[in-house]
Amino acid sequence: MDIRLIAMDLDGTTLCPDHASFTPRLEAALLEAHRRGVAIVPATGRQYMLLPPPLQALPEWANLVVLCNGTEVRRLRTGEVLSAHYMAAEELIPLIQAAEQLGVPIELSTNGTLYLTQAALERERAMEGLHFHLSVLEQWGQMVEDLEAFAAGAGRVFEKANLLGITPAVWKALSPILETLPLSYAWATSASMEVTCREATKAEGVRTVCRLLGVDMAHVMAIGDSGNDISNLAAAGLGVAMGNAPDEVKAAADAVTASNAEDGAAQAIERFVLGRETA
């Protein structure tokens, strides 16, 4: 297949389990692909301010980036916003009210800062598996007394909302409410969800990049590991799921590579882009 663009997720995919680095093998594969004329585009749930050190270092291949699951497309080097689909307060307030009634922690992201109540933070601290997320909140979290009142503040728009600790019972109550709102949602983990504007998905963000670069989606290889990658894996000419991805993500892909702890993303690039069979 003639791959002209690699749309790659970060956490759980190209980033090491430390959430902060690429392996030397992956860095070498990305550089070789770039020098062969392949565009490389991170497609992440992260905000621009929260991009990891390998991208902040602005590698040779740095150009465009899809952020907040498609809410924004920016130039990686300058931060210039080329496309944006934000959420307004009136779209989010019913979700905030439902989350608070169900006891689900909810966070709102605007201008790269995550806003939440102290009660939500305390609930998150009591949950397992949130060490990395809590470390993000230590740097980029901001407490507010009333999230609904904050959301309604004059002129505010939002990149995404995070909901955490979603049990099956909570989902049964929450899903009908989400379906009535003009929003997109995707599972980040088995118990956490990211909510964006209806037009904001990773697939739509990558389509915007393709229009800007003159590349057809049929020539895109997408790599990902989470529910928020499913739209991209399904829309790309070649979707590659990580070995650490859940079954529903693997089912949306055309191929499965090794886990991120085993250099699976590098292996996929070497095989499908560089034409090398490696292990």
Coordinates of C-alpha atoms in Angstrom, one line a residue:
M1 CA 0.0 0.0 0.0
D2 CA 1.2 3.5 -0.9
I3 CA 1.2 5.2 2.6
R4 CA 1.7 9.0 2.3
L5 CA 0.6 10.0 5.8
I6 CA 1.0 8.4 9.2
A7 CA -1.7 9.5 11.7
M8 CA -0.4 8.3 15.1
D9 CA -1.9 8.3 18.5
L10 CA 0.4 9.1 21.4
D11 CA -0.4 7.6 24.8
G12 CA -0.5 3.9 24.7
T13 CA 0.6 3.8 21.1
T14 CA 3.8 5.7 20.2
L15 CA 4.7 6.9 23.6
C16 CA 6.5 4.6 26.0
P17 CA 4.6 3.5 29.1
D18 CA 6.2 6.6 30.8
H19 CA 3.9 8.8 28.7
A20 CA 6.9 11.0 28.0
S21 CA 9.3 9.4 25.4
F22 CA 9.7 7.7 22.1
T23 CA 12.0 4.7 21.8
P24 CA 15.1 5.2 19.6
R25 CA 13.7 2.6 17.2
L26 CA 10.5 4.6 16.7
E27 CA 12.4 7.9 16.3
A28 CA 14.5 6.3 13.6
A29 CA 11.5 4.9 11.8
L30 CA 9.7 8.2 11.9
L31 CA 12.7 10.1 10.6
E32 CA 13.2 7.6 7.7
A33 CA 9.6 7.8 6.8
H34 CA 9.7 11.6 6.8
R35 CA 12.8 11.6 4.6
R36 CA 11.0 9.3 2.1
G37 CA 8.3 12.0 1.8
V38 CA 5.7 10.6 4.2
A39 CA 3.8 13.1 6.4
I40 CA 3.7 12.3 10.1
V41 CA 0.8 13.7 12.1
P42 CA 0.2 13.0 15.8
A43 CA -3.6 12.6 16.4
T44 CA -4.1 12.7 20.2
G45 CA -6.6 13.4 22.9
R46 CA -4.1 15.8 24.5
Q47 CA -4.2 19.6 24.4
Y48 CA -1.4 21.6 22.7
M49 CA 0.0 22.7 26.1
L50 CA 0.2 19.1 27.2
L51 CA 2.1 17.6 24.3
P52 CA 5.0 15.4 25.5
P53 CA 8.7 16.2 25.3
P54 CA 9.4 14.4 22.0
L55 CA 7.0 16.8 20.3
Q56 CA 8.0 19.9 22.2
A57 CA 11.5 19.3 20.9
L58 CA 10.1 19.9 17.4
P59 CA 11.6 17.0 15.5
E60 CA 12.6 17.3 11.9
W61 CA 9.2 15.9 10.7
A62 CA 7.1 18.3 12.9
N63 CA 4.3 19.9 10.9
L64 CA 0.7 19.5 11.8
V65 CA -1.0 17.9 14.8
V66 CA -4.6 16.8 15.6
L67 CA -5.5 17.7 19.2
C68 CA -8.3 16.9 21.6
N69 CA -9.6 14.0 19.4
G70 CA -10.1 16.3 16.5
T71 CA -11.2 19.5 18.2
E72 CA -8.2 21.4 16.8
V73 CA -5.7 21.0 14.0
R74 CA -2.6 23.1 14.7
R75 CA 0.8 23.8 13.3
L76 CA 3.1 22.0 15.7
R77 CA 5.9 24.5 15.5
T78 CA 3.9 27.7 16.1
G79 CA 0.7 26.5 17.7
E80 CA -1.3 28.3 15.0
V81 CA -4.9 26.9 15.0
L82 CA -5.9 25.9 11.4
S83 CA -9.2 24.3 12.3
A84 CA -11.3 24.2 15.4
H85 CA -14.7 22.8 16.6
Y86 CA -15.3 23.9 20.2
M87 CA -18.2 23.2 22.6
A88 CA -20.3 26.0 24.0
A89 CA -21.6 26.1 27.6
E90 CA -25.2 25.4 26.6
E91 CA -24.1 22.1 25.0
L92 CA -22.2 21.0 28.2
I93 CA -24.5 22.1 31.0
P94 CA -26.9 19.1 30.8
L95 CA -23.9 16.8 30.8
I96 CA -22.4 18.6 33.9
Q97 CA -25.7 18.3 35.7
A98 CA -26.0 14.6 34.8
A99 CA -22.5 13.9 35.9
E100 CA -22.9 15.6 39.2
Q101 CA -26.2 13.8 39.9
L102 CA -24.6 10.5 39.1
G103 CA -21.5 11.2 41.2
V104 CA -19.2 11.0 38.1
P105 CA -16.1 13.3 38.2
I106 CA -16.2 15.6 35.2
E107 CA -13.5 18.0 33.9
L108 CA -13.7 20.8 31.4
S109 CA -10.8 21.7 29.2
T110 CA -10.3 25.3 27.9
N111 CA -7.1 26.9 26.8
G112 CA -5.2 23.8 27.8
T113 CA -6.3 23.9 31.5
L114 CA -8.5 21.3 33.1
Y115 CA -11.2 22.7 35.4
L116 CA -13.0 20.6 38.0
T117 CA -14.4 20.9 41.5
Q118 CA -12.6 19.8 44.6
A119 CA -15.2 17.1 45.1
A120 CA -14.5 15.7 41.6
L121 CA -10.8 15.7 42.4
E122 CA -11.3 13.8 45.7
R123 CA -13.3 11.1 43.8
E124 CA -10.6 10.7 41.3
R125 CA -7.9 10.3 44.0
A126 CA -9.9 7.4 45.3
M127 CA -9.9 5.6 42.0
E128 CA -7.3 3.1 40.8
G129 CA -5.1 3.5 37.7
L130 CA -5.2 7.3 37.5
H131 CA -1.6 8.0 38.6
F132 CA -0.6 9.6 35.3
H133 CA -3.9 11.6 35.0
L134 CA -3.5 12.9 38.5
S135 CA 0.0 14.0 37.7
V136 CA -1.4 16.0 34.8
L137 CA -3.9 17.6 37.1
E138 CA -1.2 18.7 39.4
Q139 CA 0.3 20.8 36.7
W140 CA -2.7 21.8 34.5
G141 CA -5.7 21.3 36.8
Q142 CA -7.6 24.3 38.2
M143 CA -10.3 24.1 41.0
V144 CA -13.6 25.9 40.7
E145 CA -16.4 26.0 43.2
D146 CA -19.2 25.5 40.7
L147 CA -18.4 23.9 37.4
E148 CA -21.8 24.8 35.8
A149 CA -21.4 28.4 36.7
F150 CA -17.8 28.4 35.4
A151 CA -18.9 26.9 32.1
A152 CA -21.5 29.6 31.7
G153 CA -18.9 32.3 32.0
A154 CA -19.0 34.9 29.3
G155 CA -17.4 33.8 26.1
R156 CA -15.9 30.5 27.2
V157 CA -15.7 27.6 24.8
F158 CA -14.3 24.2 25.5
E159 CA -12.0 21.7 23.8
K160 CA -13.2 18.6 25.5
A161 CA -14.7 17.2 28.7
N162 CA -13.4 14.2 30.6
L163 CA -15.7 11.9 32.6
L164 CA -14.1 9.3 34.8
G165 CA -15.1 6.3 36.9
I166 CA -18.0 5.3 34.6
T167 CA -19.5 2.0 35.8
P168 CA -22.0 -0.1 33.8
A169 CA -24.8 1.2 36.0
V170 CA -23.7 4.8 35.5
W171 CA -23.4 4.3 31.7
K172 CA -26.9 3.0 31.6
A173 CA -28.1 6.3 33.1
L174 CA -25.7 8.5 31.3
S175 CA -25.9 7.2 27.7
P176 CA -29.5 8.3 27.0
I177 CA -28.5 11.9 28.0
L178 CA -25.4 11.9 25.9
E179 CA -27.5 10.7 22.9
T180 CA -29.7 13.8 23.1
L181 CA -26.8 16.3 23.0
P182 CA -24.9 17.6 19.9
L183 CA -21.7 16.0 21.1
S184 CA -19.3 13.2 20.2
Y185 CA -17.9 10.9 22.8
A186 CA -15.3 8.1 22.8
W187 CA -14.0 5.8 25.5
A188 CA -10.4 6.6 26.5
T189 CA -10.3 3.6 28.9
S190 CA -12.9 1.1 30.0
A191 CA -14.1 3.5 32.7
S192 CA -13.3 7.0 31.3
M193 CA -14.7 9.0 28.4
E194 CA -13.8 12.1 26.4
V195 CA -16.5 14.3 25.1
T196 CA -16.1 16.7 22.2
C197 CA -18.1 18.8 19.7
R198 CA -20.1 16.6 17.3
E199 CA -17.8 17.5 14.5
A200 CA -14.7 16.7 16.5
T201 CA -13.4 13.1 16.0
K202 CA -9.9 12.0 15.2
A203 CA -11.1 10.9 11.8
E204 CA -12.4 14.3 11.0
G205 CA -9.2 15.9 12.3
V206 CA -7.1 13.7 10.0
R207 CA -9.5 14.4 7.1
T208 CA -8.8 18.1 7.6
V209 CA -5.0 17.4 7.6
C210 CA -5.4 15.4 4.4
R211 CA -7.2 18.4 2.7
L212 CA -4.5 20.7 3.9
L213 CA -1.7 18.4 2.6
G214 CA -3.4 17.1 -0.5
V215 CA -3.4 13.5 0.7
D216 CA -6.3 11.1 0.2
M217 CA -7.5 9.1 3.3
A218 CA -6.9 6.0 1.3
H219 CA -3.1 6.7 1.6
V220 CA -3.3 7.2 5.4
M221 CA -2.0 4.7 7.9
A222 CA -3.6 5.3 11.4
I223 CA -2.1 3.7 14.5
G224 CA -4.0 3.7 17.8
D225 CA -4.9 1.8 21.0
S226 CA -8.1 3.3 22.5
G227 CA -11.8 3.9 21.8
N228 CA -11.0 7.5 20.7
D229 CA -8.9 6.0 17.9
I230 CA -11.7 3.8 16.4
S231 CA -13.0 6.4 14.0
N232 CA -9.5 7.0 12.6
L233 CA -8.7 3.3 12.3
A234 CA -11.9 2.7 10.4
A235 CA -11.5 5.8 8.1
A236 CA -7.9 5.4 7.1
G237 CA -6.7 3.3 4.2
L238 CA -4.8 1.2 6.7
G239 CA -5.8 1.0 10.4
V240 CA -3.3 -0.6 12.8
A241 CA -4.3 -1.4 16.3
M242 CA -1.7 -1.8 19.1
G243 CA -1.3 -5.2 20.8
N244 CA -2.3 -3.5 24.1
A245 CA -5.6 -2.3 22.6
P246 CA -9.0 -3.7 23.7
D247 CA -10.8 -6.1 21.4
E248 CA -13.2 -3.5 20.0
V249 CA -10.3 -1.3 18.9
K250 CA -8.6 -4.3 17.2
A251 CA -11.9 -5.2 15.5
A252 CA -12.0 -1.7 13.9
A253 CA -8.4 -2.1 12.5
D254 CA -7.0 -3.9 9.4
A255 CA -3.9 -5.1 11.2
V256 CA -2.6 -5.6 14.8
T257 CA 0.9 -4.9 15.8
A258 CA 2.8 -5.5 19.0
S259 CA 2.2 -3.4 22.2
N260 CA 3.7 0.0 22.9
A261 CA 6.0 -1.7 25.4
E262 CA 7.3 -3.9 22.6
D263 CA 7.9 -1.1 20.0
G264 CA 4.7 -2.0 18.1
A265 CA 4.3 1.4 16.4
A266 CA 7.9 1.2 15.1
Q267 CA 7.2 -2.3 13.9
A268 CA 4.1 -1.2 12.0
I269 CA 6.0 1.7 10.3
E270 CA 8.9 -0.5 9.4
R271 CA 6.5 -3.1 7.8
F272 CA 3.8 -1.0 6.2
V273 CA 5.7 2.2 5.3
L274 CA 9.3 1.3 5.0
G275 CA 8.7 -2.2 3.5
R276 CA 10.8 -4.1 6.0
E277 CA 9.6 -7.3 7.8
T278 CA 10.9 -6.9 11.3
A279 CA 10.2 -8.3 14.8

